[in-house]
Tab-separated table of C-alpha atoms and ligand atoms in Angstrom:
chain	number	residue	atom	x	y	z
A	1	MET	CA	10.321	113.584	19.252
A	2	ASP	CA	13.494	111.477	19.040
A	3	ASP	CA	14.188	108.624	21.418
A	4	THR	CA	15.885	109.547	24.705
A	5	ALA	CA	17.183	106.013	25.439
A	6	HIS	CA	20.821	107.175	25.248
A	7	LEU	CA	20.167	109.516	28.212
A	8	TYR	CA	19.143	106.642	30.501
A	9	GLY	CA	21.377	106.513	33.588
A	10	ARG	CA	23.051	109.882	32.920
A	11	SER	CA	23.859	112.540	35.544
A	12	LEU	CA	23.539	116.309	35.110
A	13	LEU	CA	26.352	118.051	36.984
A	14	THR	CA	26.844	120.950	34.556
A	15	LEU	CA	24.914	121.716	31.365
A	16	SER	CA	27.828	120.762	29.101
A	17	ASP	CA	27.297	117.145	30.253
A	18	PHE	CA	24.532	117.216	27.628
A	19	SER	CA	24.969	117.934	23.911
A	20	PRO	CA	22.881	120.598	22.174
A	21	ALA	CA	20.770	117.756	20.720
A	22	ASP	CA	20.273	116.277	24.225
A	23	ILE	CA	19.198	119.682	25.552
A	24	ARG	CA	16.726	119.929	22.659
A	25	LEU	CA	15.283	116.549	23.675
A	26	LEU	CA	14.992	117.577	27.330
A	27	LEU	CA	13.232	120.817	26.354
A	28	ALA	CA	10.805	118.956	24.091
A	29	LEU	CA	10.044	116.548	26.947
A	30	ALA	CA	9.567	119.489	29.318
A	31	HIS	CA	7.099	121.229	26.993
A	32	ARG	CA	5.234	117.904	26.804
A	33	ALA	CA	5.283	117.589	30.606
A	34	ARG	CA	3.778	121.075	30.941
A	35	LYS	CA	1.021	120.234	28.490
A	36	ASP	CA	0.283	116.900	30.197
A	37	ARG	CA	0.084	118.474	33.623
A	38	ARG	CA	-2.322	121.131	32.369
A	39	ALA	CA	-4.413	118.415	30.662
A	40	GLY	CA	-4.372	116.280	33.836
A	41	THR	CA	-2.770	113.361	31.987
A	42	VAL	CA	0.209	112.797	34.310
A	43	GLN	CA	1.224	109.128	34.397
A	44	GLN	CA	2.913	106.934	37.031
A	45	ARG	CA	6.306	106.436	35.412
A	46	PHE	CA	8.375	106.585	38.620
A	47	ALA	CA	6.340	103.986	40.542
A	48	GLY	CA	8.624	101.822	42.658
A	49	MET	CA	11.523	104.306	42.480
A	50	SER	CA	13.068	106.559	45.110
A	51	LEU	CA	14.984	109.847	44.869
A	52	ALA	CA	17.279	111.292	47.572
A	53	LEU	CA	17.118	115.093	47.889
A	54	LEU	CA	20.428	115.873	49.591
A	55	TYR	CA	20.556	119.543	50.637
A	56	GLU	CA	23.342	121.571	52.295
A	57	LYS	CA	21.599	124.896	51.490
A	58	PRO	CA	17.951	126.040	51.611
A	59	SER	CA	15.649	125.928	48.589
A	60	THR	CA	12.044	126.541	47.619
A	61	ARG	CA	11.844	126.019	43.836
A	62	THR	CA	14.438	123.301	43.295
A	63	ARG	CA	13.288	121.160	46.185
A	64	CYS	CA	9.579	121.530	45.350
A	65	ALA	CA	10.181	120.957	41.616
A	66	PHE	CA	12.025	117.668	42.075
A	67	ASP	CA	9.894	116.483	44.979
A	68	THR	CA	6.559	117.029	43.220
A	69	ALA	CA	7.650	116.073	39.681
A	70	PHE	CA	8.918	112.743	41.011
A	71	GLY	CA	6.194	112.123	43.610
A	72	GLU	CA	3.239	112.908	41.343
A	73	GLU	CA	4.337	110.097	39.036
A	74	GLY	CA	4.414	107.537	41.838
A	75	GLY	CA	8.057	107.999	42.900
A	76	HIS	CA	9.192	108.285	46.525
A	77	PRO	CA	11.294	111.428	47.183
A	78	VAL	CA	13.163	111.589	50.519
A	79	PHE	CA	14.489	114.938	51.760
A	80	LEU	CA	17.833	114.755	53.566
A	81	GLY	CA	18.885	118.122	55.016
A	82	SER	CA	22.367	118.732	56.361
A	83	ASP	CA	21.267	118.031	59.963
A	84	ASP	CA	19.360	114.853	59.071
A	85	ILE	CA	22.120	112.421	58.153
A	86	HIS	CA	25.698	111.691	59.238
A	87	LEU	CA	27.301	113.288	56.152
A	88	GLY	CA	30.152	115.572	57.184
A	89	ALA	CA	29.832	114.648	60.879
A	90	LYS	CA	30.167	110.916	61.493
A	91	GLU	CA	30.391	109.731	57.884
A	92	SER	CA	32.477	110.720	54.885
A	93	LEU	CA	31.093	111.820	51.525
A	94	GLU	CA	32.558	108.687	49.932
A	95	ASP	CA	30.720	106.347	52.316
A	96	THR	CA	27.480	108.341	52.163
A	97	ALA	CA	27.523	108.240	48.340
A	98	ARG	CA	27.859	104.454	48.344
A	99	ILE	CA	25.034	104.034	50.868
A	100	LEU	CA	22.671	106.352	48.993
A	101	GLY	CA	23.473	104.583	45.720
A	102	ARG	CA	22.285	101.298	47.221
A	103	MET	CA	19.052	102.766	48.620
A	104	PHE	CA	17.943	105.197	45.900
A	105	ASN	CA	17.497	105.202	42.133
A	106	ALA	CA	18.929	108.734	41.896
A	107	ILE	CA	20.262	111.640	43.975
A	108	GLN	CA	19.466	115.324	43.615
A	109	PHE	CA	22.070	117.470	45.394
A	110	ARG	CA	22.237	121.121	46.453
A	111	GLY	CA	25.275	122.472	48.224
A	112	PHE	CA	28.562	124.282	48.192
A	113	GLU	CA	31.321	122.507	46.288
A	114	GLN	CA	31.037	121.339	42.684
A	115	ALA	CA	33.515	118.618	43.721
A	116	THR	CA	30.882	117.189	46.096
A	117	VAL	CA	28.284	116.648	43.381
A	118	GLU	CA	30.989	115.198	41.122
A	119	ALA	CA	32.061	112.758	43.851
A	120	LEU	CA	28.461	111.729	44.479
A	121	ALA	CA	28.058	110.889	40.781
A	122	ARG	CA	31.345	109.002	40.651
A	123	LEU	CA	30.784	106.935	43.777
A	124	SER	CA	27.043	106.355	44.086
A	125	GLY	CA	26.549	104.512	40.793
A	126	VAL	CA	23.185	106.232	40.203
A	127	PRO	CA	22.231	109.395	38.279
A	128	VAL	CA	23.004	112.593	40.214
A	129	TYR	CA	21.416	115.966	39.432
A	130	ASN	CA	23.056	119.241	40.442
A	131	GLY	CA	20.375	121.472	41.942
A	132	LEU	CA	22.916	124.283	42.600
A	133	THR	CA	26.492	124.489	43.792
A	134	ASP	CA	28.646	127.576	44.277
A	135	ALA	CA	29.837	127.093	40.689
A	136	ARG	CA	26.850	125.890	38.633
A	137	HIS	CA	23.034	125.731	38.519
A	138	PRO	CA	22.221	123.685	35.402
A	139	THR	CA	18.650	122.682	36.250
A	140	GLN	CA	17.731	126.369	36.612
A	141	VAL	CA	19.084	127.150	33.164
A	142	LEU	CA	17.113	124.313	31.571
A	143	ALA	CA	13.977	126.048	32.881
A	144	ASP	CA	15.261	129.413	31.631
A	145	LEU	CA	15.812	128.040	28.127
A	146	MET	CA	12.344	126.484	28.209
A	147	THR	CA	10.873	129.850	29.234
A	148	LEU	CA	12.639	131.676	26.389
A	149	GLU	CA	11.426	129.068	23.915
A	150	GLN	CA	7.893	129.253	25.280
A	151	HIS	CA	7.865	133.043	24.982
A	152	PHE	CA	9.702	133.570	21.683
A	153	GLY	CA	9.061	130.229	19.940
A	154	ARG	CA	12.804	129.722	19.364
A	155	LEU	CA	16.224	129.968	21.008
A	156	ALA	CA	18.813	130.420	18.263
A	157	GLY	CA	19.480	134.059	17.478
A	158	LEU	CA	17.918	135.514	20.642
A	159	LYS	CA	20.085	137.810	22.773
A	160	LEU	CA	20.145	137.375	26.543
A	161	ALA	CA	21.897	140.048	28.617
A	162	TYR	CA	22.799	138.933	32.132
A	163	VAL	CA	23.386	141.927	34.414
A	164	GLY	CA	25.074	141.762	37.831
A	165	ASP	CA	27.432	139.259	39.463
A	166	CYS	CA	28.780	137.673	36.287
A	167	ARG	CA	30.960	135.045	37.954
A	168	ASN	CA	28.276	133.328	40.028
A	169	ASN	CA	26.557	129.964	39.483
A	170	ILE	CA	23.639	131.398	37.473
A	171	ALA	CA	25.768	133.540	35.144
A	172	SER	CA	28.169	130.641	34.564
A	173	SER	CA	25.452	128.114	33.740
A	174	LEU	CA	23.679	130.663	31.533
A	175	MET	CA	26.863	131.215	29.535
A	176	ILE	CA	27.155	127.455	28.992
A	177	GLY	CA	23.446	126.948	28.196
A	178	CYS	CA	23.215	129.920	25.823
A	179	SER	CA	26.407	129.096	23.961
A	180	LEU	CA	25.266	125.486	23.464
A	181	THR	CA	21.859	126.503	22.126
A	182	GLY	CA	22.708	129.483	19.909
A	183	VAL	CA	21.477	132.235	22.252
A	184	HIS	CA	23.765	135.302	22.102
A	185	PHE	CA	24.994	135.845	25.661
A	186	THR	CA	26.143	139.196	27.050
A	187	ALA	CA	27.483	139.447	30.612
A	188	VAL	CA	27.264	142.976	32.011
A	189	GLY	CA	28.845	143.766	35.370
A	190	PRO	CA	31.845	145.236	37.161
A	191	ASP	CA	35.305	144.032	36.102
A	192	GLN	CA	35.884	142.561	39.594
A	193	LEU	CA	32.949	140.157	39.031
A	194	ALA	CA	33.594	139.288	35.373
A	195	PRO	CA	33.146	135.713	34.096
A	196	PRO	CA	36.309	133.618	34.626
A	197	ALA	CA	38.584	133.340	31.570
A	198	ALA	CA	38.503	129.532	31.813
A	199	LEU	CA	34.717	129.515	31.435
A	200	ARG	CA	34.902	131.802	28.398
A	201	SER	CA	37.453	129.456	26.827
A	202	GLN	CA	35.244	126.454	27.586
A	203	CYS	CA	32.217	128.126	25.959
A	204	ALA	CA	33.996	129.511	22.878
A	205	PRO	CA	33.776	126.262	20.858
A	206	TYR	CA	30.117	125.719	21.884
A	207	ALA	CA	29.319	129.223	20.638
A	208	ALA	CA	31.272	128.699	17.420
A	209	ALA	CA	29.249	125.540	16.744
A	210	SER	CA	25.843	127.036	17.598
A	211	GLY	CA	26.363	130.499	16.093
A	212	ALA	CA	26.046	132.218	19.489
A	213	ARG	CA	28.075	135.346	20.290
A	214	ILE	CA	29.505	135.805	23.781
A	215	GLU	CA	30.432	139.269	24.981
A	216	CYS	CA	31.380	140.568	28.412
A	217	GLY	CA	31.820	144.109	29.660
A	218	SER	CA	31.057	146.695	32.295
A	219	GLY	CA	28.931	149.184	30.328
A	220	THR	CA	25.172	148.853	30.717
A	221	GLY	CA	24.821	150.027	27.094
A	222	LEU	CA	25.730	146.421	26.200
A	223	VAL	CA	22.107	145.432	26.863
A	224	ALA	CA	21.142	147.134	23.540
A	225	GLY	CA	19.070	144.816	21.380
A	226	ALA	CA	18.526	142.242	24.151
A	227	ASP	CA	15.440	140.018	23.970
A	228	ALA	CA	15.864	139.127	27.649
A	229	VAL	CA	17.513	140.910	30.583
A	230	TYR	CA	18.369	138.494	33.389
A	231	THR	CA	19.638	139.245	36.854
A	232	ASP	CA	20.320	137.371	40.096
A	233	VAL	CA	20.964	138.280	43.726
A	234	TRP	CA	24.045	140.387	44.461
A	235	VAL	CA	25.073	138.051	47.284
A	236	SER	CA	24.788	134.321	46.724
A	237	MET	CA	24.234	131.762	49.480
A	238	GLY	CA	27.455	131.254	51.436
A	239	GLU	CA	28.939	134.654	50.475
A	240	GLU	CA	27.091	136.775	53.040
A	241	GLU	CA	30.266	138.251	54.513
A	242	GLN	CA	30.925	139.973	51.181
A	243	SER	CA	27.577	141.830	51.239
A	244	ALA	CA	28.893	145.385	51.756
A	245	GLU	CA	31.492	145.057	49.006
A	246	ARG	CA	28.938	143.553	46.579
A	247	TYR	CA	26.344	146.247	47.198
A	248	ALA	CA	28.917	148.927	46.395
A	249	LEU	CA	30.088	147.178	43.232
A	250	LEU	CA	26.661	146.218	41.906
A	251	ALA	CA	24.485	149.246	42.710
A	252	PRO	CA	25.053	150.713	39.196
A	253	TYR	CA	23.779	147.434	37.709
A	254	GLN	CA	20.290	147.407	39.204
A	255	VAL	CA	17.707	146.305	36.627
A	256	ASN	CA	15.235	149.191	36.594
A	257	SER	CA	13.028	150.741	33.920
A	258	THR	CA	15.909	152.930	32.675
A	259	LEU	CA	18.150	149.914	32.143
A	260	LEU	CA	15.355	147.943	30.496
A	261	ALA	CA	14.700	150.889	28.138
A	262	ARG	CA	18.379	150.767	27.121
A	263	THR	CA	17.642	147.494	25.313
A	264	GLY	CA	15.648	149.552	22.794
A	265	ASN	CA	13.429	146.486	22.474
A	266	PRO	CA	9.824	146.910	23.684
A	267	GLY	CA	9.419	143.110	23.527
A	268	CYS	CA	12.340	142.456	25.894
A	269	VAL	CA	11.473	140.184	28.849
A	270	PHE	CA	12.821	140.366	32.393
A	271	MET	CA	14.152	137.138	33.947
A	272	HIS	CA	15.303	136.178	37.458
A	273	ASP	CA	15.929	132.714	38.901
A	274	LEU	CA	14.505	133.838	42.302
A	275	PRO	CA	14.433	134.415	45.200
A	276	ALA	CA	14.811	138.128	44.411
A	277	VAL	CA	15.867	140.965	46.679
A	278	LYS	CA	13.590	143.658	45.311
A	279	GLY	CA	15.128	147.118	45.591
A	280	ASN	CA	18.621	145.655	45.089
A	281	GLU	CA	19.237	143.828	41.817
A	282	VAL	CA	15.759	144.667	40.463
A	283	THR	CA	13.136	147.279	41.198
A	284	GLU	CA	9.642	146.297	42.277
A	285	GLU	CA	8.386	148.094	39.153
A	286	VAL	CA	10.310	145.833	36.744
A	287	PHE	CA	9.771	142.674	38.805
A	288	GLU	CA	6.000	143.164	38.833
A	289	GLY	CA	5.862	144.813	35.414
A	290	PRO	CA	4.598	143.499	32.065
A	291	ALA	CA	8.064	142.378	30.869
A	292	SER	CA	8.528	139.979	33.804
A	293	VAL	CA	8.388	136.230	33.057
A	294	VAL	CA	9.686	135.148	36.472
A	295	TRP	CA	6.642	133.040	37.380
A	296	GLU	CA	6.887	131.094	34.111
A	297	GLN	CA	10.557	130.474	34.861
A	298	ALA	CA	9.702	129.203	38.344
A	299	GLU	CA	6.919	126.924	37.082
A	300	ASN	CA	9.179	125.568	34.375
A	301	ARG	CA	11.591	124.320	37.038
A	302	LYS	CA	9.055	121.558	37.663
A	303	HIS	CA	8.479	120.644	34.018
A	304	THR	CA	12.206	120.537	33.261
A	305	ALA	CA	12.863	118.507	36.428
A	306	ARG	CA	10.265	115.971	35.297
A	307	ALA	CA	11.827	115.874	31.822
A	308	LEU	CA	15.292	115.244	33.260
A	309	LEU	CA	14.010	112.522	35.592
A	310	LEU	CA	12.057	110.844	32.776
A	311	ALA	CA	14.961	110.902	30.342
A	312	THR	CA	17.508	109.539	32.802
A	313	LEU	CA	15.418	107.119	34.895
A	314	THR	CA	12.997	105.561	32.398
A	315	ARG	CA	13.493	103.898	29.055
A	316	ASN	CA	10.161	105.046	27.610
A	317	ALA	CA	10.227	108.795	28.214
A	318	VAL	CA	8.881	109.529	24.729
A	319	GLN	CA	5.170	108.814	24.863
A	320	PRO	CA	2.605	109.210	22.074
A	321	PRO	CA	1.514	112.860	21.750
A	322	THR	CA	-1.246	113.986	24.076
A	323	ALA	CA	-4.583	114.667	22.378
B	401	LIG	N1	16.024	129.413	41.663
B	401	LIG	C1	16.203	128.523	42.639
B	401	LIG	O1	17.064	127.628	42.555
B	401	LIG	O2	15.387	128.686	43.713
B	401	LIG	P1	15.493	127.914	45.098
B	401	LIG	O3	16.734	128.411	45.787
B	401	LIG	O4	14.241	128.289	45.817
B	401	LIG	O5	15.579	126.436	44.827
B	402	LIG	N1	23.215	132.805	42.911
B	402	LIG	C1	22.179	132.410	43.835
B	402	LIG	C2	21.176	131.532	43.160
B	402	LIG	C3	20.002	131.138	44.018
B	402	LIG	C4	19.028	130.232	43.322
B	402	LIG	C5	22.790	131.683	45.017
B	402	LIG	O1	23.674	130.836	44.800
B	402	LIG	O2	22.412	131.958	46.154
């Protein structure tokens, strides 16, 4: 594995902050982290360090992944929910960022605005990791890429069809992650929820360089040939007032056994970032069925979180291979 020293001190706000080669390094580190944890050979590489977990929205996977990946290696994670500190009430984002930067080695943020996580990175002076905003969810997609690689043994040339709300944080980060790593990406959903043109323009040169194809459309026949069908909730956190409209638009895009069969690929896997609303975007049958790799995806949140923390907070992330 190549040295990760050039990643020391870096933030991850959106996946395109990292080059395809950097993503390769992070995935290799994550596979190593998974192996080490299974072998019980976890080290203490974050001893003496602290990580702020700054959350404006709820979380199970992201919070637990960062908290345990950092804490198990001797680091001190501190959870700061929106009611716990003065941010947004008695203290500005700018002042909070500067305080946290003096107390912590890094900040992991979850919240609404992408501008907030960008400001935290600019003003705190420490690495900041985006654990979901309205616009992006890069740490989820690192785990998704790891899961694909684990299952298929490669990324380049696979086809991932994302079905549902194609302009949300998951779909957007998947388009970036797939186009950087050579995974053909197909977004399938209603025209009203199509990926923004600016994102397609941003990803076009990544896809040209990696050999990935990006296609978007409203016909579910576009899933033909997919190696993975991925969906997400119809209503993201913070958009609850749009529920009725979303249900009407997205009902034809439920991932069920008929849609999965349209891939024509018996080896196609089903993916979901979770939490899932079973009966809406996916049927219980598909979610619990043999194609589902959702638990691997969830577990890999922890291994990829550890990889990101190691690469950006330590100078010796690349250790000799485990026995
Ligand atoms: N997938 C994901 O980010 O899950 P949480 O909301 O539980 O963190
Ligand atoms: N799109 C979802 C992802 C949850 C992990 C949301 O933002 O609520």
